Amino acid sequence: MTPEQNKTAEKMTSVKAAWEKAPAGPKKDTALKHYQAAEKANTAKNDADTNKELDAATHALA
């Protein structure tokens, strides 16, 4: 894995942990949609879209 991929993997783990701790509600639902999109982008090895979706998920939880 490249350093960029490691960073993305760490970010995914961090966002998932934040999502799991979040209380149920519309913010958590929105964050889940972004996280799932990030997983899809990550599977396609598209780091830019993965990070964009992870940022959106983090923003949704804020």
PQR file of N, CA, C, O and H, with PARSE charges and radii, in Angstrom:
ATOM      1  N   MET A   1       0.840  -1.195   0.000 -0.4000 1.5000
ATOM      2  CA  MET A   1       0.000   0.000   0.000 -0.0000 2.0000
ATOM      3  C   MET A   1       0.876   1.247   0.000  0.5500 1.7000
ATOM      4  O   MET A   1       1.913   1.302   0.663 -0.5500 1.4000
ATOM      5  N   THR A   2       0.447   2.220  -0.739 -0.4000 1.5000
ATOM      6  CA  THR A   2       1.174   3.487  -0.772 -0.0000 2.0000
ATOM      7  C   THR A   2       0.838   4.271   0.499  0.5500 1.7000
ATOM      8  O   THR A   2      -0.153   3.972   1.165 -0.5500 1.4000
ATOM      9  H   THR A   2      -0.395   2.176  -1.277  0.4000 1.0000
ATOM     10  N   PRO A   3       1.650   5.267   0.838 -0.5600 1.5000
ATOM     11  CA  PRO A   3       1.321   6.089   2.025  0.2800 2.0000
ATOM     12  C   PRO A   3      -0.060   6.725   1.922  0.5500 1.7000
ATOM     13  O   PRO A   3      -0.760   6.853   2.927 -0.5500 1.4000
ATOM     14  N   GLU A   4      -0.456   7.124   0.716 -0.4000 1.5000
ATOM     15  CA  GLU A   4      -1.785   7.725   0.518 -0.0000 2.0000
ATOM     16  C   GLU A   4      -2.889   6.709   0.838  0.5500 1.7000
ATOM     17  O   GLU A   4      -3.894   7.051   1.462 -0.5500 1.4000
ATOM     18  H   GLU A   4       0.112   7.021  -0.100  0.4000 1.0000
ATOM     19  N   GLN A   5      -2.695   5.475   0.409 -0.4000 1.5000
ATOM     20  CA  GLN A   5      -3.689   4.431   0.691 -0.0000 2.0000
ATOM     21  C   GLN A   5      -3.753   4.124   2.185  0.5500 1.7000
ATOM     22  O   GLN A   5      -4.833   3.881   2.723 -0.5500 1.4000
ATOM     23  H   GLN A   5      -1.879   5.198  -0.098  0.4000 1.0000
ATOM     24  N   ASN A   6      -2.596   4.134   2.860 -0.4000 1.5000
ATOM     25  CA  ASN A   6      -2.584   3.911   4.307 -0.0000 2.0000
ATOM     26  C   ASN A   6      -3.354   5.006   5.015  0.5500 1.7000
ATOM     27  O   ASN A   6      -4.129   4.744   5.936 -0.5500 1.4000
ATOM     28  H   ASN A   6      -1.718   4.332   2.423  0.4000 1.0000
ATOM     29  N   LYS A   7      -3.133   6.234   4.578 -0.4000 1.5000
ATOM     30  CA  LYS A   7      -3.816   7.382   5.174 -0.0000 2.0000
ATOM     31  C   LYS A   7      -5.335   7.259   4.973  0.5500 1.7000
ATOM     32  O   LYS A   7      -6.115   7.527   5.887 -0.5500 1.4000
ATOM     33  H   LYS A   7      -2.504   6.446   3.831  0.4000 1.0000
ATOM     34  N   THR A   8      -5.731   6.857   3.788 -0.4000 1.5000
ATOM     35  CA  THR A   8      -7.152   6.687   3.487 -0.0000 2.0000
ATOM     36  C   THR A   8      -7.741   5.566   4.345  0.5500 1.7000
ATOM     37  O   THR A   8      -8.845   5.705   4.870 -0.5500 1.4000
ATOM     38  H   THR A   8      -5.098   6.640   3.045  0.4000 1.0000
ATOM     39  N   ALA A   9      -7.022   4.476   4.487 -0.4000 1.5000
ATOM     40  CA  ALA A   9      -7.505   3.352   5.300 -0.0000 2.0000
ATOM     41  C   ALA A   9      -7.676   3.784   6.757  0.5500 1.7000
ATOM     42  O   ALA A   9      -8.659   3.423   7.404 -0.5500 1.4000
ATOM     43  H   ALA A   9      -6.125   4.364   4.060  0.4000 1.0000
ATOM     44  N   GLU A  10      -6.718   4.558   7.269 -0.4000 1.5000
ATOM     45  CA  GLU A  10      -6.817   5.054   8.649 -0.0000 2.0000
ATOM     46  C   GLU A  10      -8.014   5.987   8.796  0.5500 1.7000
ATOM     47  O   GLU A  10      -8.721   5.950   9.803 -0.5500 1.4000
ATOM     48  H   GLU A  10      -5.919   4.851   6.744  0.4000 1.0000
ATOM     49  N   LYS A  11      -8.232   6.815   7.792 -0.4000 1.5000
ATOM     50  CA  LYS A  11      -9.358   7.750   7.821 -0.0000 2.0000
ATOM     51  C   LYS A  11     -10.684   6.982   7.808  0.5500 1.7000
ATOM     52  O   LYS A  11     -11.624   7.353   8.511 -0.5500 1.4000
ATOM     53  H   LYS A  11      -7.658   6.845   6.974  0.4000 1.0000
ATOM     54  N   MET A  12     -10.757   5.926   7.016 -0.4000 1.5000
ATOM     55  CA  MET A  12     -11.985   5.115   6.971 -0.0000 2.0000
ATOM     56  C   MET A  12     -12.260   4.510   8.350  0.5500 1.7000
ATOM     57  O   MET A  12     -13.397   4.517   8.821 -0.5500 1.4000
ATOM     58  H   MET A  12      -9.993   5.625   6.445  0.4000 1.0000
ATOM     59  N   THR A  13     -11.223   3.993   8.985 -0.4000 1.5000
ATOM     60  CA  THR A  13     -11.372   3.401  10.316 -0.0000 2.0000
ATOM     61  C   THR A  13     -11.845   4.444  11.314  0.5500 1.7000
ATOM     62  O   THR A  13     -12.722   4.176  12.135 -0.5500 1.4000
ATOM     63  H   THR A  13     -10.299   3.987   8.602  0.4000 1.0000
ATOM     64  N   SER A  14     -11.267   5.622  11.243 -0.4000 1.5000
ATOM     65  CA  SER A  14     -11.614   6.710  12.155 -0.0000 2.0000
ATOM     66  C   SER A  14     -13.064   7.166  11.960  0.5500 1.7000
ATOM     67  O   SER A  14     -13.793   7.364  12.931 -0.5500 1.4000
ATOM     68  H   SER A  14     -10.554   5.840  10.577  0.4000 1.0000
ATOM     69  N   VAL A  15     -13.472   7.331  10.706 -0.4000 1.5000
ATOM     70  CA  VAL A  15     -14.837   7.783  10.416 -0.0000 2.0000
ATOM     71  C   VAL A  15     -15.844   6.714  10.836  0.5500 1.7000
ATOM     72  O   VAL A  15     -16.909   7.033  11.366 -0.5500 1.4000
ATOM     73  H   VAL A  15     -12.879   7.171   9.917  0.4000 1.0000
ATOM     74  N   LYS A  16     -15.510   5.456  10.601 -0.4000 1.5000
ATOM     75  CA  LYS A  16     -16.429   4.378  10.992 -0.0000 2.0000
ATOM     76  C   LYS A  16     -16.595   4.354  12.512  0.5500 1.7000
ATOM     77  O   LYS A  16     -17.703   4.158  13.010 -0.5500 1.4000
ATOM     78  H   LYS A  16     -14.646   5.197  10.170  0.4000 1.0000
ATOM     79  N   ALA A  17     -15.510   4.549  13.242 -0.4000 1.5000
ATOM     80  CA  ALA A  17     -15.582   4.563  14.708 -0.0000 2.0000
ATOM     81  C   ALA A  17     -16.451   5.724  15.183  0.5500 1.7000
ATOM     82  O   ALA A  17     -17.259   5.566  16.098 -0.5500 1.4000
ATOM     83  H   ALA A  17     -14.609   4.707  12.837  0.4000 1.0000
ATOM     84  N   ALA A  18     -16.283   6.889  14.561 -0.4000 1.5000
ATOM     85  CA  ALA A  18     -17.099   8.059  14.927 -0.0000 2.0000
ATOM     86  C   ALA A  18     -18.567   7.792  14.614  0.5500 1.7000
ATOM     87  O   ALA A  18     -19.449   8.157  15.391 -0.5500 1.4000
ATOM     88  H   ALA A  18     -15.627   7.018  13.818  0.4000 1.0000
ATOM     89  N   TRP A  19     -18.824   7.156  13.478 -0.4000 1.5000
ATOM     90  CA  TRP A  19     -20.205   6.848  13.099 -0.0000 2.0000
ATOM     91  C   TRP A  19     -20.827   5.887  14.106  0.5500 1.7000
ATOM     92  O   TRP A  19     -21.981   6.059  14.499 -0.5500 1.4000
ATOM     93  H   TRP A  19     -18.107   6.860  12.847  0.4000 1.0000
ATOM     94  N   GLU A  20     -20.066   4.872  14.525 -0.4000 1.5000
ATOM     95  CA  GLU A  20     -20.594   3.881  15.468 -0.0000 2.0000
ATOM     96  C   GLU A  20     -20.952   4.502  16.817  0.5500 1.7000
ATOM     97  O   GLU A  20     -21.886   4.052  17.481 -0.5500 1.4000
ATOM     98  H   GLU A  20     -19.129   4.732  14.206  0.4000 1.0000
ATOM     99  N   LYS A  21     -20.212   5.533  17.220 -0.4000 1.5000
ATOM    100  CA  LYS A  21     -20.458   6.194  18.507 -0.0000 2.0000
ATOM    101  C   LYS A  21     -21.588   7.222  18.441  0.5500 1.7000
ATOM    102  O   LYS A  21     -22.135   7.620  19.469 -0.5500 1.4000
ATOM    103  H   LYS A  21     -19.454   5.899  16.680  0.4000 1.0000
ATOM    104  N   ALA A  22     -21.926   7.639  17.242 -0.4000 1.5000
ATOM    105  CA  ALA A  22     -22.930   8.696  17.077 -0.0000 2.0000
ATOM    106  C   ALA A  22     -24.317   8.195  17.471  0.5500 1.7000
ATOM    107  O   ALA A  22     -24.644   7.027  17.262 -0.5500 1.4000
ATOM    108  H   ALA A  22     -21.481   7.315  16.407  0.4000 1.0000
ATOM    109  N   PRO A  23     -25.132   9.088  18.045 -0.5600 1.5000
ATOM    110  CA  PRO A  23     -26.507   8.696  18.374  0.2800 2.0000
ATOM    111  C   PRO A  23     -27.332   8.518  17.105  0.5500 1.7000
ATOM    112  O   PRO A  23     -27.070   9.153  16.083 -0.5500 1.4000
ATOM    113  N   ALA A  24     -28.321   7.657  17.185 -0.4000 1.5000
ATOM    114  CA  ALA A  24     -29.194   7.414  16.035 -0.0000 2.0000
ATOM    115  C   ALA A  24     -29.911   8.702  15.638  0.5500 1.7000
ATOM    116  O   ALA A  24     -30.226   9.538  16.485 -0.5500 1.4000
ATOM    117  H   ALA A  24     -28.535   7.141  18.015  0.4000 1.0000
ATOM    118  N   GLY A  25     -30.156   8.843  14.367 -0.4000 1.5000
ATOM    119  CA  GLY A  25     -30.868  10.018  13.887 -0.0000 2.0000
ATOM    120  C   GLY A  25     -30.500  10.332  12.456  0.5500 1.7000
ATOM    121  O   GLY A  25     -29.755   9.587  11.820 -0.5500 1.4000
ATOM    122  H   GLY A  25     -29.900   8.163  13.679  0.4000 1.0000
ATOM    123  N   PRO A  26     -31.026  11.445  11.945 -0.5600 1.5000
ATOM    124  CA  PRO A  26     -30.794  11.784  10.531  0.2800 2.0000
ATOM    125  C   PRO A  26     -29.321  12.044  10.206  0.5500 1.7000
ATOM    126  O   PRO A  26     -28.870  11.732   9.104 -0.5500 1.4000
ATOM    127  N   LYS A  27     -28.565  12.613  11.159 -0.4000 1.5000
ATOM    128  CA  LYS A  27     -27.144  12.869  10.894 -0.0000 2.0000
ATOM    129  C   LYS A  27     -26.399  11.551  10.692  0.5500 1.7000
ATOM    130  O   LYS A  27     -25.561  11.424   9.799 -0.5500 1.4000
ATOM    131  H   LYS A  27     -28.931  12.866  12.054  0.4000 1.0000
ATOM    132  N   LYS A  28     -26.722  10.575  11.538 -0.4000 1.5000
ATOM    133  CA  LYS A  28     -26.063   9.270  11.426 -0.0000 2.0000
ATOM    134  C   LYS A  28     -26.452   8.599  10.116  0.5500 1.7000
ATOM    135  O   LYS A  28     -25.611   7.979   9.465 -0.5500 1.4000
ATOM    136  H   LYS A  28     -27.403  10.678  12.264  0.4000 1.0000
ATOM    137  N   ASP A  29     -27.714   8.716   9.722 -0.4000 1.5000
ATOM    138  CA  ASP A  29     -28.176   8.128   8.458 -0.0000 2.0000
ATOM    139  C   ASP A  29     -27.450   8.736   7.266  0.5500 1.7000
ATOM    140  O   ASP A  29     -27.026   8.025   6.354 -0.5500 1.4000
ATOM    141  H   ASP A  29     -28.397   9.220  10.250  0.4000 1.0000
ATOM    142  N   THR A  30     -27.311  10.060   7.284 -0.4000 1.5000
ATOM    143  CA  THR A  30     -26.613  10.755   6.195 -0.0000 2.0000
ATOM    144  C   THR A  30     -25.149  10.338   6.164  0.5500 1.7000
ATOM    145  O   THR A  30     -24.592  10.082   5.096 -0.5500 1.4000
ATOM    146  H   THR A  30     -27.655  10.637   8.025  0.4000 1.0000
ATOM    147  N   ALA A  31     -24.533  10.272   7.327 -0.4000 1.5000
ATOM    148  CA  ALA A  31     -23.125   9.873   7.404 -0.0000 2.0000
ATOM    149  C   ALA A  31     -22.934   8.460   6.872  0.5500 1.7000
ATOM    150  O   ALA A  31     -21.933   8.176   6.213 -0.5500 1.4000
ATOM    151  H   ALA A  31     -24.985  10.480   8.195  0.4000 1.0000
ATOM    152  N   LEU A  32     -23.888   7.567   7.152 -0.4000 1.5000
ATOM    153  CA  LEU A  32     -23.789   6.189   6.665 -0.0000 2.0000
ATOM    154  C   LEU A  32     -23.800   6.160   5.142  0.5500 1.7000
ATOM    155  O   LEU A  32     -23.033   5.418   4.529 -0.5500 1.4000
ATOM    156  H   LEU A  32     -24.701   7.798   7.687  0.4000 1.0000
ATOM    157  N   LYS A  33     -24.661   6.960   4.534 -0.4000 1.5000
ATOM    158  CA  LYS A  33     -24.720   6.994   3.058 -0.0000 2.0000
ATOM    159  C   LYS A  33     -23.369   7.425   2.481  0.5500 1.7000
ATOM    160  O   LYS A  33     -22.889   6.855   1.500 -0.5500 1.4000
ATOM    161  H   LYS A  33     -25.284   7.563   5.032  0.4000 1.0000
ATOM    162  N   HIS A  34     -22.765   8.440   3.106 -0.4000 1.5000
ATOM    163  CA  HIS A  34     -21.456   8.907   2.627 -0.0000 2.0000
ATOM    164  C   HIS A  34     -20.376   7.850   2.876  0.5500 1.7000
ATOM    165  O   HIS A  34     -19.495   7.645   2.042 -0.5500 1.4000
ATOM    166  H   HIS A  34     -23.155   8.903   3.902  0.4000 1.0000
ATOM    167  N   TYR A  35     -20.453   7.187   4.021 -0.4000 1.5000
ATOM    168  CA  TYR A  35     -19.464   6.154   4.327 -0.0000 2.0000
ATOM    169  C   TYR A  35     -19.569   4.997   3.328  0.5500 1.7000
ATOM    170  O   TYR A  35     -18.555   4.475   2.865 -0.5500 1.4000
ATOM    171  H   TYR A  35     -21.169   7.353   4.699  0.4000 1.0000
ATOM    172  N   GLN A  36     -20.794   4.605   3.003 -0.4000 1.5000
ATOM    173  CA  GLN A  36     -20.981   3.527   2.024 -0.0000 2.0000
ATOM    174  C   GLN A  36     -20.455   3.937   0.647  0.5500 1.7000
ATOM    175  O   GLN A  36     -19.882   3.120  -0.073 -0.5500 1.4000
ATOM    176  H   GLN A  36     -21.618   5.028   3.379  0.4000 1.0000
ATOM    177  N   ALA A  37     -20.653   5.200   0.290 -0.4000 1.5000
ATOM    178  CA  ALA A  37     -20.112   5.699  -0.982 -0.0000 2.0000
ATOM    179  C   ALA A  37     -18.583   5.687  -0.938  0.5500 1.7000
ATOM    180  O   ALA A  37     -17.927   5.402  -1.940 -0.5500 1.4000
ATOM    181  H   ALA A  37     -21.118   5.864   0.875  0.4000 1.0000
ATOM    182  N   ALA A  38     -18.031   5.996   0.218 -0.4000 1.5000
ATOM    183  CA  ALA A  38     -16.570   5.970   0.383 -0.0000 2.0000
ATOM    184  C   ALA A  38     -16.045   4.538   0.229  0.5500 1.7000
ATOM    185  O   ALA A  38     -15.003   4.321  -0.389 -0.5500 1.4000
ATOM    186  H   ALA A  38     -18.563   6.227   1.032  0.4000 1.0000
ATOM    187  N   GLU A  39     -16.762   3.575   0.785 -0.4000 1.5000
ATOM    188  CA  GLU A  39     -16.354   2.166   0.643 -0.0000 2.0000
ATOM    189  C   GLU A  39     -16.346   1.757  -0.827  0.5500 1.7000
ATOM    190  O   GLU A  39     -15.434   1.070  -1.288 -0.5500 1.4000
ATOM    191  H   GLU A  39     -17.609   3.751   1.287  0.4000 1.0000
ATOM    192  N   LYS A  40     -17.371   2.187  -1.554 -0.4000 1.5000
ATOM    193  CA  LYS A  40     -17.466   1.871  -2.984 -0.0000 2.0000
ATOM    194  C   LYS A  40     -16.287   2.490  -3.746  0.5500 1.7000
ATOM    195  O   LYS A  40     -15.656   1.831  -4.573 -0.5500 1.4000
ATOM    196  H   LYS A  40     -18.112   2.745  -1.180  0.4000 1.0000
ATOM    197  N   ALA A  41     -16.002   3.757  -3.456 -0.4000 1.5000
ATOM    198  CA  ALA A  41     -14.891   4.443  -4.117 -0.0000 2.0000
ATOM    199  C   ALA A  41     -13.562   3.797  -3.750  0.5500 1.7000
ATOM    200  O   ALA A  41     -12.664   3.691  -4.585 -0.5500 1.4000
ATOM    201  H   ALA A  41     -16.514   4.292  -2.784  0.4000 1.0000
ATOM    202  N   ASN A  42     -13.442   3.370  -2.510 -0.4000 1.5000
ATOM    203  CA  ASN A  42     -12.210   2.723  -2.067 -0.0000 2.0000
ATOM    204  C   ASN A  42     -12.009   1.387  -2.777  0.5500 1.7000
ATOM    205  O   ASN A  42     -10.888   1.030  -3.139 -0.5500 1.4000
ATOM    206  H   ASN A  42     -14.171   3.456  -1.831  0.4000 1.0000
ATOM    207  N   THR A  43     -13.087   0.663  -2.968 -0.4000 1.5000
ATOM    208  CA  THR A  43     -13.024  -0.610  -3.684 -0.0000 2.0000
ATOM    209  C   THR A  43     -12.562  -0.381  -5.123  0.5500 1.7000
ATOM    210  O   THR A  43     -11.850  -1.203  -5.699 -0.5500 1.4000
ATOM    211  H   THR A  43     -13.998   0.952  -2.674  0.4000 1.0000
ATOM    212  N   ALA A  44     -12.981   0.749  -5.690 -0.4000 1.5000
ATOM    213  CA  ALA A  44     -12.589   1.106  -7.051 -0.0000 2.0000
ATOM    214  C   ALA A  44     -11.212   1.766  -7.092  0.5500 1.7000
ATOM    215  O   ALA A  44     -10.754   2.213  -8.144 -0.5500 1.4000
ATOM    216  H   ALA A  44     -13.561   1.417  -5.222  0.4000 1.0000
ATOM    217  N   LYS A  45     -10.557   1.820  -5.923 -0.4000 1.5000
ATOM    218  CA  LYS A  45      -9.215   2.424  -5.787 -0.0000 2.0000
ATOM    219  C   LYS A  45      -9.197   3.892  -6.207  0.5500 1.7000
ATOM    220  O   LYS A  45      -8.238   4.364  -6.818 -0.5500 1.4000
ATOM    221  H   LYS A  45     -10.929   1.457  -5.068  0.4000 1.0000
ATOM    222  N   ASN A  46     -10.263   4.600  -5.874 -0.4000 1.5000
ATOM    223  CA  ASN A  46     -10.366   6.023  -6.181 -0.0000 2.0000
ATOM    224  C   ASN A  46     -10.211   6.804  -4.871  0.5500 1.7000
ATOM    225  O   ASN A  46     -11.194   7.104  -4.193 -0.5500 1.4000
ATOM    226  H   ASN A  46     -11.042   4.217  -5.378  0.4000 1.0000
ATOM    227  N   ASP A  47      -8.960   7.125  -4.531 -0.4000 1.5000
ATOM    228  CA  ASP A  47      -8.683   7.785  -3.257 -0.0000 2.0000
ATOM    229  C   ASP A  47      -9.326   9.163  -3.147  0.5500 1.7000
ATOM    230  O   ASP A  47      -9.771   9.555  -2.069 -0.5500 1.4000
ATOM    231  H   ASP A  47      -8.161   6.882  -5.082  0.4000 1.0000
ATOM    232  N   ALA A  48      -9.378   9.895  -4.248 -0.4000 1.5000
ATOM    233  CA  ALA A  48      -9.948  11.247  -4.208 -0.0000 2.0000
ATOM    234  C   ALA A  48     -11.420  11.205  -3.802  0.5500 1.7000
ATOM    235  O   ALA A  48     -11.846  11.946  -2.916 -0.5500 1.4000
ATOM    236  H   ALA A  48      -9.016   9.577  -5.125  0.4000 1.0000
ATOM    237  N   ASP A  49     -12.189  10.340  -4.450 -0.4000 1.5000
ATOM    238  CA  ASP A  49     -13.614  10.227  -4.114 -0.0000 2.0000
ATOM    239  C   ASP A  49     -13.809   9.632  -2.726  0.5500 1.7000
ATOM    240  O   ASP A  49     -14.720  10.028  -1.999 -0.5500 1.4000
ATOM    241  H   ASP A  49     -11.843   9.738  -5.170  0.4000 1.0000
ATOM    242  N   THR A  50     -12.955   8.684  -2.360 -0.4000 1.5000
ATOM    243  CA  THR A  50     -13.045   8.079  -1.027 -0.0000 2.0000
ATOM    244  C   THR A  50     -12.900   9.164   0.034  0.5500 1.7000
ATOM    245  O   THR A  50     -13.715   9.265   0.951 -0.5500 1.4000
ATOM    246  H   THR A  50     -12.215   8.363  -2.951  0.4000 1.0000
ATOM    247  N   ASN A  51     -11.859   9.968  -0.104 -0.4000 1.5000
ATOM    248  CA  ASN A  51     -11.619  11.026   0.883 -0.0000 2.0000
ATOM    249  C   ASN A  51     -12.726  12.072   0.875  0.5500 1.7000
ATOM    250  O   ASN A  51     -13.095  12.592   1.927 -0.5500 1.4000
ATOM    251  H   ASN A  51     -11.197   9.886  -0.849  0.4000 1.0000
ATOM    252  N   LYS A  52     -13.253  12.381  -0.292 -0.4000 1.5000
ATOM    253  CA  LYS A  52     -14.351  13.351  -0.392 -0.0000 2.0000
ATOM    254  C   LYS A  52     -15.570  12.847   0.381  0.5500 1.7000
ATOM    255  O   LYS A  52     -16.194  13.602   1.127 -0.5500 1.4000
ATOM    256  H   LYS A  52     -12.954  11.958  -1.148  0.4000 1.0000
ATOM    257  N   GLU A  53     -15.899  11.584   0.201 -0.4000 1.5000
ATOM    258  CA  GLU A  53     -17.052  11.001   0.890 -0.0000 2.0000
ATOM    259  C   GLU A  53     -16.797  10.877   2.395  0.5500 1.7000
ATOM    260  O   GLU A  53     -17.709  11.079   3.197 -0.5500 1.4000
ATOM    261  H   GLU A  53     -15.391  10.971  -0.405  0.4000 1.0000
ATOM    262  N   LEU A  54     -15.572  10.551   2.777 -0.4000 1.5000
ATOM    263  CA  LEU A  54     -15.253  10.468   4.208 -0.0000 2.0000
ATOM    264  C   LEU A  54     -15.366  11.840   4.865  0.5500 1.7000
ATOM    265  O   LEU A  54     -15.844  11.959   5.993 -0.5500 1.4000
ATOM    266  H   LEU A  54     -14.830  10.387   2.127  0.4000 1.0000
ATOM    267  N   ASP A  55     -14.922  12.869   4.155 -0.4000 1.5000
ATOM    268  CA  ASP A  55     -15.062  14.238   4.677 -0.0000 2.0000
ATOM    269  C   ASP A  55     -16.534  14.600   4.822  0.5500 1.7000
ATOM    270  O   ASP A  55     -16.928  15.228   5.805 -0.5500 1.4000
ATOM    271  H   ASP A  55     -14.533  12.773   3.239  0.4000 1.0000
ATOM    272  N   ALA A  56     -17.345  14.206   3.851 -0.4000 1.5000
ATOM    273  CA  ALA A  56     -18.792  14.495   3.911 -0.0000 2.0000
ATOM    274  C   ALA A  56     -19.429  13.750   5.088  0.5500 1.7000
ATOM    275  O   ALA A  56     -20.297  14.292   5.771 -0.5500 1.4000
ATOM    276  H   ALA A  56     -17.025  13.696   3.053  0.4000 1.0000
ATOM    277  N   ALA A  57     -19.001  12.519   5.319 -0.4000 1.5000
ATOM    278  CA  ALA A  57     -19.544  11.750   6.449 -0.0000 2.0000
ATOM    279  C   ALA A  57     -19.156  12.407   7.768  0.5500 1.7000
ATOM    280  O   ALA A  57     -19.979  12.512   8.677 -0.5500 1.4000
ATOM    281  H   ALA A  57     -18.296  12.078   4.764  0.4000 1.0000
ATOM    282  N   THR A  58     -17.924  12.841   7.874 -0.4000 1.5000
ATOM    283  CA  THR A  58     -17.469  13.527   9.098 -0.0000 2.0000
ATOM    284  C   THR A  58     -18.264  14.796   9.308  0.5500 1.7000
ATOM    285  O   THR A  58     -18.679  15.093  10.428 -0.5500 1.4000
ATOM    286  H   THR A  58     -17.255  12.756   7.136  0.4000 1.0000
ATOM    287  N   HIS A  59     -18.480  15.546   8.243 -0.4000 1.5000
ATOM    288  CA  HIS A  59     -19.248  16.793   8.318 -0.0000 2.0000
ATOM    289  C   HIS A  59     -20.700  16.512   8.749  0.5500 1.7000
ATOM    290  O   HIS A  59     -21.278  17.271   9.526 -0.5500 1.4000
ATOM    291  H   HIS A  59     -18.143  15.304   7.333  0.4000 1.0000
ATOM    292  N   ALA A  60     -21.273  15.427   8.242 -0.4000 1.5000
ATOM    293  CA  ALA A  60     -22.647  15.080   8.571 -0.0000 2.0000
ATOM    294  C   ALA A  60     -22.801  14.760  10.063  0.5500 1.7000
ATOM    295  O   ALA A  60     -23.845  15.019  10.661 -0.5500 1.4000
ATOM    296  H   ALA A  60     -20.803  14.811   7.610  0.4000 1.0000
ATOM    297  N   LEU A  61     -21.746  14.194  10.648 -0.4000 1.5000
ATOM    298  CA  LEU A  61     -21.798  13.833  12.064 -0.0000 2.0000
ATOM    299  C   LEU A  61     -21.553  15.026  12.990  0.5500 1.7000
ATOM    300  O   LEU A  61     -21.864  14.968  14.180 -0.5500 1.4000
ATOM    301  H   LEU A  61     -20.898  13.983  10.162  0.4000 1.0000
ATOM    302  N   ALA A  62     -21.006  16.085  12.448 -0.4000 1.5000
ATOM    303  CA  ALA A  62     -20.652  17.255  13.292 -0.0000 2.0000
ATOM    304  C   ALA A  62     -21.859  17.984  13.812  0.5500 1.7000
ATOM    305  O   ALA A  62     -21.720  18.976  14.527 -0.5500 1.4000
ATOM    306  H   ALA A  62     -20.754  16.132  11.482  0.4000 1.0000
TER
END
